Amino acid sequence: MIEGFFVRSRSMHMSYTVGTYLAERLSQIGLKHHFAVAGDYNLVLLDQLLKNPSCEQVYCCNELNCGFAAEGYARANGAAAAVVTFNVGAFSALNAVGGANAENLPVILISGSPNSNDYGSGHILHHTIGIPDYDYQLEIAKKLTCAAVSITSAHDAPEKIDHVIRTALREKKPGYIEIACNVAGQPCAVPGPISAVIGHVSSDPATLQAAIAAVAAFVDAHEKPAVLIGSKTRASEAEAASIKFADALGCVVATMGAAKSFFPEDHPSYVGTFWGSASSPGVREIFDWTDSIIAIAPIFNDYSTEGWTAWPKGPNVALLDKDVVKVSDRSFDNIALSDVLEGLVAYYAEKPKKDATVVEFGRIHSTSDRIDADIAYEVAETKLTRADIQSAVQGLVTPETTIFAETGDSWFNVMRMKLPRGARVELEMQWGHIGWSVPATFGYAVGSPERRHILMVGDGSFQLTAQEVAQMTRRKLPVIIFLINNAGYTIEVEIHDGPYNNIKNWDYAAVVEAFNAQDGKGRGLRVTTSAELAEAVNVAVANTEGPTLIECVIPRDDCTSELISWGRHVASANARPPAQ
Ligand SMILES: Cc1ncc(C[n+]2csc(CCOP(=O)(O)OP(=O)(O)O)c2C)c(N)n1
């Protein structure tokens, strides 16, 4: 409503350029920021974007980080934009765009591109591979995004921009827009109502009814169903509906590793993580005992199935995905997951609860919960352990907290945490680019300053993208970083060890001080005992004017037992000999 008024009132008084049109659309879809690295192909565009005060420009140290910062922002705000220069910038950002695709996040990558007169002219331009053909970046972007356009004329810019933003928002996938450097400032049409871009697409009514009936028949035919929540539940906008579905059905609910925090952990039906041998206590057993699984928006890959050893599939699994349902050899598409779940909620409203798995879980679940066991640690002058770090993070988690857990043992540490309702965990398990978490936490923190942000990152991962801590310092973001210095790539050690898993040690705490230069308020602390860790956590909580990095020094082989067994399964899957 407000946005519509904003468009009308502005459009009566001001004219638009391609760049201000784009800025208007970005702010209309709810972006208060966009991320950028400057380059001569995008400078005019950046000027145009700056003219819109409601969508602030936020700078990054490099384009890979810029893409990941946008990816993190999209996790907090539902969408994001990153602006980069041609080839040298965009190619780095495209890695993060691949990540946004894998993680189902609508990140719009915007690249400045050559002067429109240079297309087809035979001119060779800087930053390119030295051939007078400038389509190859667009062609690559088409593979990694759901919609990609090149704008070389202001005339068709509005519909091209709208097409990319609309498709990205609907599909929850990244989009790509390149704008010729001499076109960004050209006059352009006034934006129409934003509802044309963000309008809701309805489920096909007949298919929806048929899908609901098929799932209901599947559930009715089984005595002991269990619900498994997958990581695409958020992208499917089905988190609220899946809670209602769990309430109506009354059976156990587990989350997959990548979906940690996508279902409230204080819900009476919630049992923990299902992840093969890395499952929470009792969860693998209850999934062995169940006679049917309703899998909601899962991603079953080699990692999430623990090297294909814990892969729910076959006739006893109903798949309720983002816009397709597959059950009992029937398939229904063009339906929204939340509509399917709401239909099932109505169907089960008056029926007796299917709670056999809840009763059984109560029987098999050990009372010696390893999470509680781990939190009861003693603050002492003894050598710091992995469990101490896990406990320190657990102690900081509030309903307003988001924990970013980087690829590595941080995944398995965070699986053990107990989350109050409202707390979130962010993981990048499908793409799994180490170093993702530093810029992604930065972007997320820009987009949700009201929350507490905690980052758990290994030393190996940190070395890829460390410089983005400087942007946290620049914007005074009080992110608390637990950097686990275990002297190497421990997760890789558990999969397959060799000299390539040893890394050069850094003085990580000093790195933060270096980023401070003359004006930063970041803190860097190095701890080797649990007592020092407790003290450092107090310093971190008190530092509200910048990030605090706590370098936690632990032995190389101090990792979770889940990592060890998961790593063994993944190694076996990797080692399968070629089929004859
Ligand atoms: C960009 C990229 N390069 C390489 C890898 C392979 N890789 C996966 S995990 C990992 C090591 C992570 O080590 P660290 O951050 O120290 O965490 P730890 O395992 O010690 O907990 C590597 C190299 C990757 N996932 N992404």
Coordinates of C-alpha atoms and ligand atoms in Angstrom, one line a residue:
M1 CA 0.0 0.0 0.0
I2 CA 2.6 2.5 1.1
E3 CA 4.9 1.4 -1.8
G4 CA 2.1 2.0 -4.3
F5 CA 1.6 5.5 -2.9
F6 CA 5.3 6.1 -3.1
V7 CA 5.4 5.2 -6.7
R8 CA 2.4 7.4 -7.6
S9 CA 3.6 10.4 -5.7
R10 CA 7.2 10.1 -7.0
S11 CA 6.2 9.4 -10.6
M12 CA 4.1 12.5 -10.7
H13 CA 7.1 14.6 -9.8
M14 CA 10.2 12.9 -11.1
S15 CA 11.6 11.3 -14.1
Y16 CA 13.4 8.0 -14.1
T17 CA 16.6 6.6 -15.5
V18 CA 17.4 2.9 -16.0
G19 CA 19.4 3.0 -12.7
T20 CA 16.8 4.8 -10.7
Y21 CA 14.1 2.5 -12.1
L22 CA 16.1 -0.5 -10.8
A23 CA 16.6 1.2 -7.4
E24 CA 12.9 1.9 -7.1
R25 CA 12.1 -1.7 -7.8
L26 CA 14.7 -3.0 -5.3
S27 CA 13.3 -0.8 -2.6
Q28 CA 9.7 -1.7 -3.5
I29 CA 10.5 -5.4 -2.9
G30 CA 11.7 -4.5 0.5
L31 CA 15.4 -4.1 0.1
K32 CA 16.8 -1.3 2.4
H33 CA 20.4 -2.1 1.2
H34 CA 22.3 -3.4 -1.8
F35 CA 25.9 -4.6 -1.8
A36 CA 28.5 -3.3 -4.2
V37 CA 32.1 -3.2 -5.4
A38 CA 32.9 -0.3 -7.7
G39 CA 34.4 -0.7 -11.2
D40 CA 34.4 1.6 -14.2
Y41 CA 31.6 -0.4 -16.0
N42 CA 29.2 0.2 -13.0
L43 CA 30.1 3.6 -11.7
V44 CA 27.3 5.5 -13.4
L45 CA 24.9 2.8 -12.3
L46 CA 26.1 3.1 -8.7
D47 CA 25.5 6.9 -8.9
Q48 CA 22.0 6.2 -10.1
L49 CA 21.3 3.7 -7.3
L50 CA 22.6 6.2 -4.8
K51 CA 19.8 8.6 -5.7
N52 CA 17.3 6.4 -3.9
P53 CA 17.8 7.1 -0.2
S54 CA 15.7 4.1 0.8
C55 CA 18.1 1.5 -0.5
E56 CA 21.5 2.2 1.0
Q57 CA 24.7 1.1 -0.8
V58 CA 26.9 -1.1 1.3
Y59 CA 30.5 -1.9 0.2
C60 CA 32.4 -5.1 0.3
C61 CA 36.1 -5.9 0.0
N62 CA 35.7 -8.1 -3.1
E63 CA 33.0 -9.5 -5.4
L64 CA 33.0 -13.0 -4.0
N65 CA 32.2 -11.6 -0.6
C66 CA 29.8 -9.1 -2.1
G67 CA 27.8 -12.0 -3.6
F68 CA 27.9 -13.9 -0.3
A69 CA 26.9 -10.8 1.7
A70 CA 23.9 -10.5 -0.6
E71 CA 23.2 -14.2 -0.1
G72 CA 23.2 -13.6 3.7
Y73 CA 21.1 -10.5 3.4
A74 CA 18.5 -12.6 1.4
R75 CA 18.4 -15.1 4.3
A76 CA 17.4 -12.3 6.7
N77 CA 15.2 -10.3 4.3
G78 CA 13.9 -12.6 1.6
A79 CA 15.8 -11.1 -1.3
A80 CA 19.0 -9.1 -2.0
A81 CA 21.1 -7.4 -4.7
A82 CA 24.8 -7.2 -5.4
V83 CA 26.3 -4.8 -7.9
V84 CA 29.6 -5.6 -9.6
T85 CA 31.7 -4.7 -12.6
F86 CA 32.1 -6.7 -15.8
N87 CA 34.0 -10.0 -16.0
V88 CA 36.7 -9.4 -13.3
G89 CA 34.1 -8.6 -10.7
A90 CA 31.1 -10.6 -11.9
F91 CA 33.0 -13.9 -12.4
S92 CA 34.0 -13.9 -8.7
A93 CA 30.4 -13.0 -7.7
L94 CA 29.0 -15.8 -9.9
N95 CA 30.4 -18.4 -7.5
A96 CA 28.2 -16.9 -4.8
V97 CA 25.3 -16.8 -7.3
G98 CA 25.7 -20.5 -7.8
G99 CA 25.5 -20.7 -4.0
A100 CA 22.3 -18.7 -3.9
N101 CA 20.8 -21.0 -6.6
A102 CA 21.8 -24.1 -4.5
E103 CA 20.4 -22.5 -1.4
N104 CA 17.2 -21.2 -3.0
L105 CA 17.7 -17.6 -2.3
P106 CA 16.6 -14.8 -4.7
V107 CA 19.8 -12.8 -5.0
I108 CA 19.9 -10.3 -8.0
L109 CA 23.4 -10.0 -9.4
I110 CA 23.7 -6.7 -11.3
S111 CA 26.7 -6.2 -13.5
G112 CA 27.9 -3.1 -15.3
S113 CA 28.7 -4.1 -18.9
P114 CA 30.4 -2.5 -22.0
N115 CA 29.2 0.6 -23.7
S116 CA 26.4 -0.4 -26.0
N117 CA 28.3 1.0 -29.0
D118 CA 31.1 -1.5 -28.4
Y119 CA 28.8 -4.5 -28.9
G120 CA 29.4 -5.8 -32.5
S121 CA 32.0 -3.1 -33.1
G122 CA 35.0 -5.4 -33.1
H123 CA 36.5 -3.4 -30.3
I124 CA 38.6 -5.2 -27.7
L125 CA 37.9 -4.0 -24.2
H126 CA 39.7 -4.2 -20.8
H127 CA 38.6 -6.7 -18.2
T128 CA 37.4 -9.1 -20.9
I129 CA 39.1 -12.2 -22.2
G130 CA 40.3 -10.2 -25.2
I131 CA 37.7 -11.1 -27.8
P132 CA 35.1 -8.6 -29.2
D133 CA 32.2 -10.8 -28.1
Y134 CA 30.6 -9.7 -24.8
D135 CA 27.9 -12.3 -24.5
Y136 CA 29.8 -14.9 -22.6
Q137 CA 29.1 -13.5 -19.1
L138 CA 25.4 -13.5 -19.9
E139 CA 25.6 -17.1 -21.1
I140 CA 27.3 -18.2 -18.0
A141 CA 24.8 -16.3 -15.8
K142 CA 21.9 -18.0 -17.6
K143 CA 23.2 -21.4 -16.4
L144 CA 23.3 -20.2 -12.8
T145 CA 20.2 -18.1 -12.5
C146 CA 16.5 -18.5 -13.2
A147 CA 16.3 -15.3 -15.4
A148 CA 19.2 -13.4 -17.0
V149 CA 19.0 -10.3 -19.2
S150 CA 21.3 -7.8 -20.9
I151 CA 20.2 -4.2 -21.1
T152 CA 21.7 -2.2 -23.9
S153 CA 18.8 0.1 -24.4
A154 CA 16.7 2.1 -22.0
H155 CA 13.6 1.3 -24.1
D156 CA 13.2 -2.3 -22.9
A157 CA 14.9 -1.9 -19.5
P158 CA 11.7 -1.8 -17.4
E159 CA 10.2 -5.1 -18.6
K160 CA 13.6 -6.8 -18.5
I161 CA 14.3 -5.6 -14.9
D162 CA 10.7 -6.6 -13.8
H163 CA 11.1 -10.0 -15.5
V164 CA 14.2 -10.9 -13.6
I165 CA 13.0 -9.6 -10.2
R166 CA 9.6 -11.3 -10.6
T167 CA 11.1 -14.7 -11.6
A168 CA 13.7 -14.6 -8.9
L169 CA 11.1 -13.9 -6.2
R170 CA 8.7 -16.5 -7.4
E171 CA 11.3 -19.3 -7.9
K172 CA 13.5 -18.3 -4.9
K173 CA 16.5 -18.5 -7.2
P174 CA 19.0 -15.8 -8.2
G175 CA 18.6 -13.5 -11.2
Y176 CA 21.0 -11.6 -13.3
I177 CA 20.8 -8.1 -14.9
E178 CA 23.7 -6.6 -16.9
I179 CA 23.4 -2.9 -17.8
A180 CA 25.6 -1.2 -20.4
C181 CA 27.6 1.5 -18.7
N182 CA 26.3 4.2 -21.0
V183 CA 22.6 3.1 -20.6
A184 CA 22.4 3.1 -16.7
G185 CA 21.8 6.9 -16.7
Q186 CA 19.5 7.0 -19.7
P187 CA 15.9 8.2 -19.3
C188 CA 13.5 5.4 -18.8
A189 CA 9.8 4.7 -18.2
V190 CA 8.2 5.3 -14.8
P191 CA 7.7 2.1 -12.7
G192 CA 4.1 0.7 -12.7
P193 CA 2.5 -0.9 -9.7
I194 CA 4.8 -3.3 -7.9
S195 CA 2.0 -5.9 -7.7
A196 CA 2.9 -6.8 -11.3
V197 CA 6.3 -7.9 -9.9
I198 CA 5.4 -9.4 -6.6
G199 CA 2.0 -10.8 -7.3
H200 CA 1.1 -14.1 -5.8
V201 CA 0.7 -17.2 -8.1
S202 CA -2.2 -19.5 -7.0
S203 CA -2.1 -23.2 -7.0
D204 CA -4.1 -25.0 -9.6
P205 CA -7.4 -25.8 -7.7
A206 CA -8.1 -29.2 -9.2
T207 CA -4.5 -30.4 -8.8
L208 CA -4.4 -29.1 -5.3
Q209 CA -7.5 -31.1 -4.2
A210 CA -6.1 -34.2 -5.9
A211 CA -2.7 -33.8 -4.2
I212 CA -4.3 -33.3 -0.8
A213 CA -6.5 -36.4 -1.3
A214 CA -3.5 -38.5 -2.4
V215 CA -1.4 -37.4 0.6
A216 CA -4.3 -38.0 3.0
A217 CA -4.9 -41.5 1.6
F218 CA -1.2 -42.2 2.0
V219 CA -1.2 -41.1 5.6
D220 CA -4.4 -42.9 6.4
A221 CA -3.0 -46.1 5.1
H222 CA -0.1 -46.0 7.6
E223 CA -0.1 -46.3 11.4
K224 CA 3.2 -44.7 12.4
P225 CA 4.0 -41.7 10.2
A226 CA 6.8 -39.2 10.9
V227 CA 7.4 -35.8 9.4
L228 CA 10.8 -34.7 8.1
I229 CA 11.4 -31.0 7.5
G230 CA 13.9 -30.1 4.8
S231 CA 15.9 -27.0 4.0
K232 CA 13.6 -25.8 1.2
T233 CA 10.8 -25.3 3.7
R234 CA 11.8 -21.6 4.1
A235 CA 12.0 -21.0 0.3
S236 CA 8.6 -22.7 0.0
E237 CA 7.2 -20.2 2.5
A238 CA 5.8 -23.2 4.4
E239 CA 7.3 -22.9 7.8
A240 CA 4.1 -21.7 9.5
A241 CA 1.9 -24.2 7.6
S242 CA 4.2 -27.1 8.6
I243 CA 3.8 -26.3 12.3
K244 CA 0.0 -26.4 11.8
F245 CA 0.3 -29.7 9.9
A246 CA 2.4 -31.1 12.8
D247 CA -0.2 -30.0 15.3
A248 CA -3.0 -31.5 13.3
L249 CA -1.2 -34.8 12.6
G250 CA 0.4 -35.3 16.0
C251 CA 3.3 -37.5 14.9
V252 CA 7.0 -36.8 15.5
V253 CA 8.8 -34.1 13.5
A254 CA 12.5 -34.1 12.8
T255 CA 14.5 -31.5 10.9
M256 CA 17.2 -32.4 8.4
G257 CA 20.7 -31.0 9.1
A258 CA 20.3 -28.1 6.6
A259 CA 16.9 -27.3 8.1
K260 CA 18.0 -26.8 11.7
S261 CA 15.8 -24.1 13.2
F262 CA 13.2 -24.3 10.4
F263 CA 10.8 -25.9 12.9
P264 CA 10.4 -24.8 16.5
E265 CA 12.4 -27.0 18.8
D266 CA 10.1 -26.4 21.8
H267 CA 7.2 -28.0 19.8
P268 CA 5.9 -31.1 21.6
S269 CA 6.3 -33.2 18.5
Y270 CA 9.9 -32.1 17.7
V271 CA 12.6 -34.8 18.3
G272 CA 15.7 -33.3 16.8
T273 CA 17.9 -33.8 13.7
F274 CA 17.6 -36.7 11.4
W275 CA 21.0 -37.2 9.7
G276 CA 22.0 -40.9 9.8
S277 CA 24.6 -41.6 12.4
A278 CA 24.8 -37.8 13.1
S279 CA 21.1 -37.8 14.2
S280 CA 20.1 -36.5 17.6
P281 CA 19.7 -39.2 20.3
G282 CA 16.8 -41.5 19.5
V283 CA 15.9 -39.9 16.1
R284 CA 17.5 -42.4 13.8
E285 CA 15.8 -45.2 15.9
I286 CA 12.4 -43.6 15.6
F287 CA 12.9 -43.1 11.8
D288 CA 13.8 -46.8 11.6
W289 CA 10.7 -47.7 13.5
T290 CA 8.2 -45.5 11.6
D291 CA 6.2 -47.0 8.7
S292 CA 6.0 -43.9 6.6
I293 CA 7.7 -40.5 6.2
I294 CA 6.2 -37.3 5.0
A295 CA 9.3 -35.4 3.7
I296 CA 8.6 -31.7 3.4
A297 CA 10.9 -29.8 1.0
P298 CA 14.0 -31.9 1.5
I299 CA 17.3 -31.9 -0.3
F300 CA 18.6 -35.5 -0.4
N301 CA 22.2 -35.3 -1.5
D302 CA 25.4 -37.3 -0.6
Y303 CA 26.0 -35.2 2.5
S304 CA 22.5 -35.1 3.9
T305 CA 22.0 -38.8 3.3
E306 CA 25.4 -39.5 4.8
G307 CA 26.9 -41.0 1.7
W308 CA 23.5 -42.4 0.6
T309 CA 23.3 -44.6 3.7
A310 CA 20.4 -42.6 5.3
W311 CA 18.2 -41.8 2.4
P312 CA 14.4 -41.9 2.9
K313 CA 12.9 -43.1 -0.3
G314 CA 10.5 -45.7 -1.8
P315 CA 6.8 -46.3 -1.5
N316 CA 6.7 -45.4 2.2
V317 CA 7.9 -41.8 1.6
A318 CA 5.6 -39.0 0.5
L319 CA 7.5 -36.0 -0.9
L320 CA 5.8 -32.6 -0.4
D321 CA 8.1 -30.3 -2.2
K322 CA 8.1 -26.6 -3.0
D323 CA 5.6 -26.8 -5.9
V324 CA 5.3 -30.5 -6.5
V325 CA 3.9 -33.5 -4.6
K326 CA 5.0 -37.1 -5.2
V327 CA 3.1 -39.8 -3.4
S328 CA 2.2 -43.4 -4.2
D329 CA 3.6 -43.2 -7.8
R330 CA 1.5 -40.1 -8.5
S331 CA 2.9 -36.6 -9.2
F332 CA 1.2 -33.3 -8.9
D333 CA 2.8 -29.9 -9.8
N334 CA 1.8 -26.3 -10.1
I335 CA 0.7 -26.2 -6.4
A336 CA 2.1 -24.3 -3.5
L337 CA 3.4 -26.4 -0.6
S338 CA 1.7 -24.2 2.0
D339 CA -1.6 -24.7 0.2
V340 CA -1.1 -28.5 0.3
L341 CA -0.3 -28.4 4.0
E342 CA -3.2 -26.1 4.8
G343 CA -5.5 -28.5 3.0
L344 CA -4.1 -31.4 5.1
V345 CA -4.6 -29.4 8.3
A346 CA -8.3 -29.0 7.5
Y347 CA -8.5 -32.7 6.6
Y348 CA -6.9 -33.8 9.9
A349 CA -8.6 -31.2 12.1
E350 CA -11.3 -33.5 13.4
K351 CA -9.4 -36.8 13.1
P352 CA -7.7 -38.6 16.0
K353 CA -3.9 -37.8 16.3
K354 CA -1.5 -40.1 14.5
D355 CA 0.8 -40.0 17.5
A356 CA 2.3 -43.6 17.6
T357 CA 5.8 -42.3 16.9
V358 CA 5.5 -39.7 19.7
V359 CA 4.6 -42.4 22.2
E360 CA 7.4 -44.7 20.9
F361 CA 10.0 -41.9 20.9
G362 CA 9.2 -41.3 24.6
R363 CA 10.1 -45.0 25.2
I364 CA 13.4 -45.1 23.2
H365 CA 14.7 -41.7 23.9
S366 CA 17.6 -41.8 26.3
T367 CA 17.3 -39.3 29.2
S368 CA 21.0 -38.7 29.1
D369 CA 20.7 -36.0 26.5
R370 CA 24.1 -35.2 25.1
I371 CA 23.3 -31.5 24.7
D372 CA 22.6 -31.1 28.4
A373 CA 25.7 -33.1 29.2
D374 CA 27.8 -30.9 27.1
I375 CA 26.5 -27.6 28.5
A376 CA 27.4 -28.5 32.0
Y377 CA 31.0 -27.6 31.6
E378 CA 33.3 -26.3 34.2
V379 CA 35.1 -23.0 33.8
A380 CA 38.6 -23.8 34.7
E381 CA 42.3 -23.3 33.8
T382 CA 42.2 -26.5 31.9
K383 CA 42.9 -26.7 28.2
L384 CA 40.1 -25.5 26.0
T385 CA 38.0 -28.2 24.3
R386 CA 35.5 -28.2 21.4
A387 CA 32.7 -29.0 24.0
D388 CA 33.6 -25.8 25.9
I389 CA 33.1 -23.7 22.7
Q390 CA 29.8 -25.4 22.0
S391 CA 28.7 -24.7 25.5
A392 CA 29.8 -21.1 25.3
V393 CA 27.8 -20.5 22.1
Q394 CA 24.8 -22.3 23.6
G395 CA 24.9 -19.9 26.6
L396 CA 24.5 -16.9 24.3
V397 CA 21.5 -18.2 22.3
T398 CA 18.4 -16.1 22.8
P399 CA 15.2 -16.0 20.8
E400 CA 16.7 -13.1 18.9
T401 CA 19.9 -14.9 18.0
T402 CA 21.1 -16.2 14.6
I403 CA 24.0 -18.6 14.5
F404 CA 25.9 -18.9 11.3
A405 CA 27.7 -22.3 11.2
E406 CA 30.4 -22.7 8.5
T407 CA 31.2 -26.0 6.7
G408 CA 33.3 -28.1 9.0
D409 CA 32.8 -29.3 12.5
S410 CA 30.7 -26.2 13.2
W411 CA 27.9 -28.0 11.4
F412 CA 27.9 -30.8 13.9
N413 CA 28.4 -28.5 16.9
V414 CA 25.4 -26.4 16.0
M415 CA 23.3 -29.5 15.5
R416 CA 23.7 -30.2 19.2
M417 CA 22.4 -26.8 20.3
K418 CA 19.0 -26.3 21.8
L419 CA 17.2 -23.4 20.3
P420 CA 14.5 -21.3 21.9
R421 CA 11.7 -20.3 19.6
G422 CA 12.8 -17.5 17.4
A423 CA 16.5 -18.4 17.3
R424 CA 17.8 -19.3 13.9
V425 CA 20.7 -21.2 12.4
E426 CA 22.0 -20.5 9.0
L427 CA 24.0 -23.1 7.0
E428 CA 25.1 -23.4 3.5
M429 CA 25.0 -27.2 3.2
Q430 CA 24.1 -27.6 -0.5
W431 CA 26.8 -25.3 -1.9
G432 CA 29.2 -25.7 0.9
H433 CA 31.7 -23.1 -0.1
I434 CA 34.1 -22.6 2.8
G435 CA 34.5 -19.0 3.7
W436 CA 30.8 -18.3 2.9
S437 CA 29.9 -17.6 6.5
V438 CA 32.0 -14.5 7.1
P439 CA 30.5 -12.3 4.3
A440 CA 27.1 -14.0 4.7
T441 CA 27.0 -13.1 8.4
F442 CA 28.0 -9.6 7.5
G443 CA 25.1 -9.3 5.0
Y444 CA 22.7 -10.9 7.4
A445 CA 23.7 -8.6 10.2
V446 CA 23.2 -5.5 7.9
G447 CA 19.7 -6.8 7.1
S448 CA 18.7 -7.6 10.7
P449 CA 20.5 -5.3 13.1
E450 CA 18.0 -6.0 15.8
R451 CA 19.2 -9.6 16.2
R452 CA 22.3 -11.1 18.0
H453 CA 24.7 -12.6 15.4
I454 CA 27.0 -15.4 16.2
L455 CA 29.4 -17.0 13.8
M456 CA 31.1 -20.3 14.3
V457 CA 33.9 -20.7 11.7
G458 CA 37.0 -22.9 11.3
D459 CA 40.4 -21.5 10.8
G460 CA 40.6 -23.0 7.3
S461 CA 37.4 -21.5 6.2
F462 CA 38.1 -18.1 7.7
Q463 CA 41.3 -17.7 5.6
L464 CA 39.2 -17.5 2.4
T465 CA 37.1 -14.5 3.2
A466 CA 38.6 -13.0 6.4
Q467 CA 38.7 -9.4 5.1
E468 CA 34.9 -9.0 5.3
V469 CA 35.4 -8.7 9.1
A470 CA 36.7 -5.2 8.2
Q471 CA 33.2 -4.4 6.8
M472 CA 31.6 -5.5 10.1
T473 CA 34.1 -3.1 11.8
R474 CA 33.3 -0.3 9.3
R475 CA 29.6 -0.6 10.0
K476 CA 30.0 -1.2 13.8
L477 CA 28.2 -4.6 13.7
P478 CA 28.6 -6.4 17.0
V479 CA 29.0 -9.9 15.5
I480 CA 30.5 -12.5 17.9
I481 CA 32.9 -14.7 16.0
F482 CA 34.0 -18.0 17.4
L483 CA 37.0 -18.9 15.3
I484 CA 38.0 -22.5 15.9
N485 CA 41.7 -22.9 15.5
N486 CA 42.3 -26.6 15.3
A487 CA 45.3 -26.2 13.0
G488 CA 43.7 -27.5 9.8
Y489 CA 40.9 -28.7 7.7
T490 CA 39.5 -31.2 10.3
I491 CA 36.4 -32.1 8.4
E492 CA 38.7 -33.1 5.5
V493 CA 40.9 -35.0 7.9
E494 CA 37.9 -37.1 8.9
I495 CA 37.0 -37.7 5.2
H496 CA 40.5 -38.3 3.8
D497 CA 43.7 -37.1 5.4
G498 CA 46.9 -35.9 3.9
P499 CA 49.4 -33.0 4.1
Y500 CA 47.0 -30.8 2.1
N501 CA 44.8 -30.6 5.3
N502 CA 47.5 -28.6 7.2
I503 CA 47.3 -24.9 7.0
K504 CA 49.5 -21.9 7.8
N505 CA 48.7 -20.6 11.2
W506 CA 47.6 -17.0 11.5
D507 CA 47.5 -14.7 14.5
Y508 CA 43.7 -14.4 14.0
A509 CA 43.1 -12.0 17.0
A510 CA 45.7 -9.6 15.6
V511 CA 44.0 -9.7 12.2
V512 CA 41.0 -8.0 13.7
E513 CA 43.2 -5.4 15.4
A514 CA 44.8 -4.7 12.0
F515 CA 41.4 -4.2 10.4
N516 CA 40.6 -1.6 13.1
A517 CA 43.3 0.7 11.8
Q518 CA 42.7 4.2 13.2
D519 CA 39.0 4.1 13.9
G520 CA 37.6 0.5 14.3
K521 CA 36.2 -0.9 17.5
G522 CA 36.6 -4.6 16.6
R523 CA 38.2 -6.8 19.3
G524 CA 40.4 -9.9 18.8
L525 CA 41.0 -12.3 21.6
R526 CA 42.9 -15.6 21.8
V527 CA 41.8 -18.2 24.3
T528 CA 43.4 -21.5 25.3
T529 CA 41.4 -22.4 28.5
S530 CA 37.7 -22.5 29.4
A531 CA 38.3 -19.7 31.9
E532 CA 39.7 -17.5 29.2
L533 CA 36.8 -18.3 27.0
A534 CA 34.3 -17.3 29.6
E535 CA 36.1 -14.0 30.1
A536 CA 36.3 -13.4 26.3
V537 CA 32.6 -14.0 25.9
N538 CA 31.9 -11.3 28.5
V539 CA 34.1 -8.9 26.5
A540 CA 32.3 -9.8 23.3
V541 CA 28.9 -9.2 24.8
A542 CA 30.0 -5.8 26.1
N543 CA 31.5 -4.7 22.8
T544 CA 28.5 -3.2 21.0
E545 CA 30.6 -1.1 18.6
G546 CA 32.1 -3.7 16.4
P547 CA 32.8 -7.4 15.9
T548 CA 34.6 -9.5 18.5
L549 CA 36.6 -12.5 17.2
I550 CA 37.4 -15.1 19.8
E551 CA 40.2 -17.3 18.5
C552 CA 39.6 -20.7 20.3
V553 CA 42.7 -22.9 20.2
I554 CA 41.9 -26.6 20.5
P555 CA 43.8 -29.8 19.5
R556 CA 43.6 -30.8 15.9
D557 CA 41.7 -34.0 16.6
D558 CA 39.2 -32.6 19.1
C559 CA 35.9 -32.8 17.1
T560 CA 32.4 -34.2 17.4
S561 CA 31.8 -37.9 17.2
E562 CA 29.2 -37.1 14.6
L563 CA 31.8 -35.7 12.3
I564 CA 33.9 -38.8 12.6
S565 CA 31.2 -41.2 11.6
W566 CA 29.6 -38.9 9.0
G567 CA 33.1 -38.4 7.5
R568 CA 33.6 -42.2 7.3
H569 CA 30.3 -42.7 5.4
V570 CA 31.1 -39.8 3.0
A571 CA 34.5 -41.2 2.3
S572 CA 33.1 -44.6 1.5
A573 CA 30.6 -43.0 -0.9
N574 CA 33.4 -41.0 -2.6
A575 CA 35.5 -44.2 -2.9
R576 CA 32.9 -46.3 -4.7
P577 CA 34.7 -47.9 -7.7
P578 CA 33.5 -47.1 -11.2
A579 CA 30.5 -49.3 -12.2
Q580 CA 31.5 -52.0 -14.7
Ligands
LIG1 C1 35.7 -23.1 -1.8 C2 36.0 -24.4 -1.2 N1 37.2 -25.0 -1.3 C3 37.4 -26.2 -0.7 C4 36.4 -26.9 -0.1 C5 36.7 -28.2 0.6 N2 36.6 -28.1 2.0 C6 35.5 -28.5 2.7 S1 35.6 -28.3 4.3 C7 37.2 -27.8 4.2 C8 38.0 -27.5 5.4 C9 37.3 -26.7 6.5 O1 38.2 -26.5 7.5 P1 38.0 -25.5 8.7 O2 37.3 -24.3 8.3 O3 39.2 -25.3 9.5 O4 36.9 -26.3 9.6 P2 37.1 -27.6 10.5 O5 36.9 -28.8 9.6 O6 38.5 -27.6 11.1 O7 36.0 -27.6 11.5 C10 37.6 -27.8 2.9 C11 38.9 -27.4 2.4 C12 35.2 -26.2 0.0 N3 34.1 -26.8 0.6 N4 35.0 -25.0 -0.5

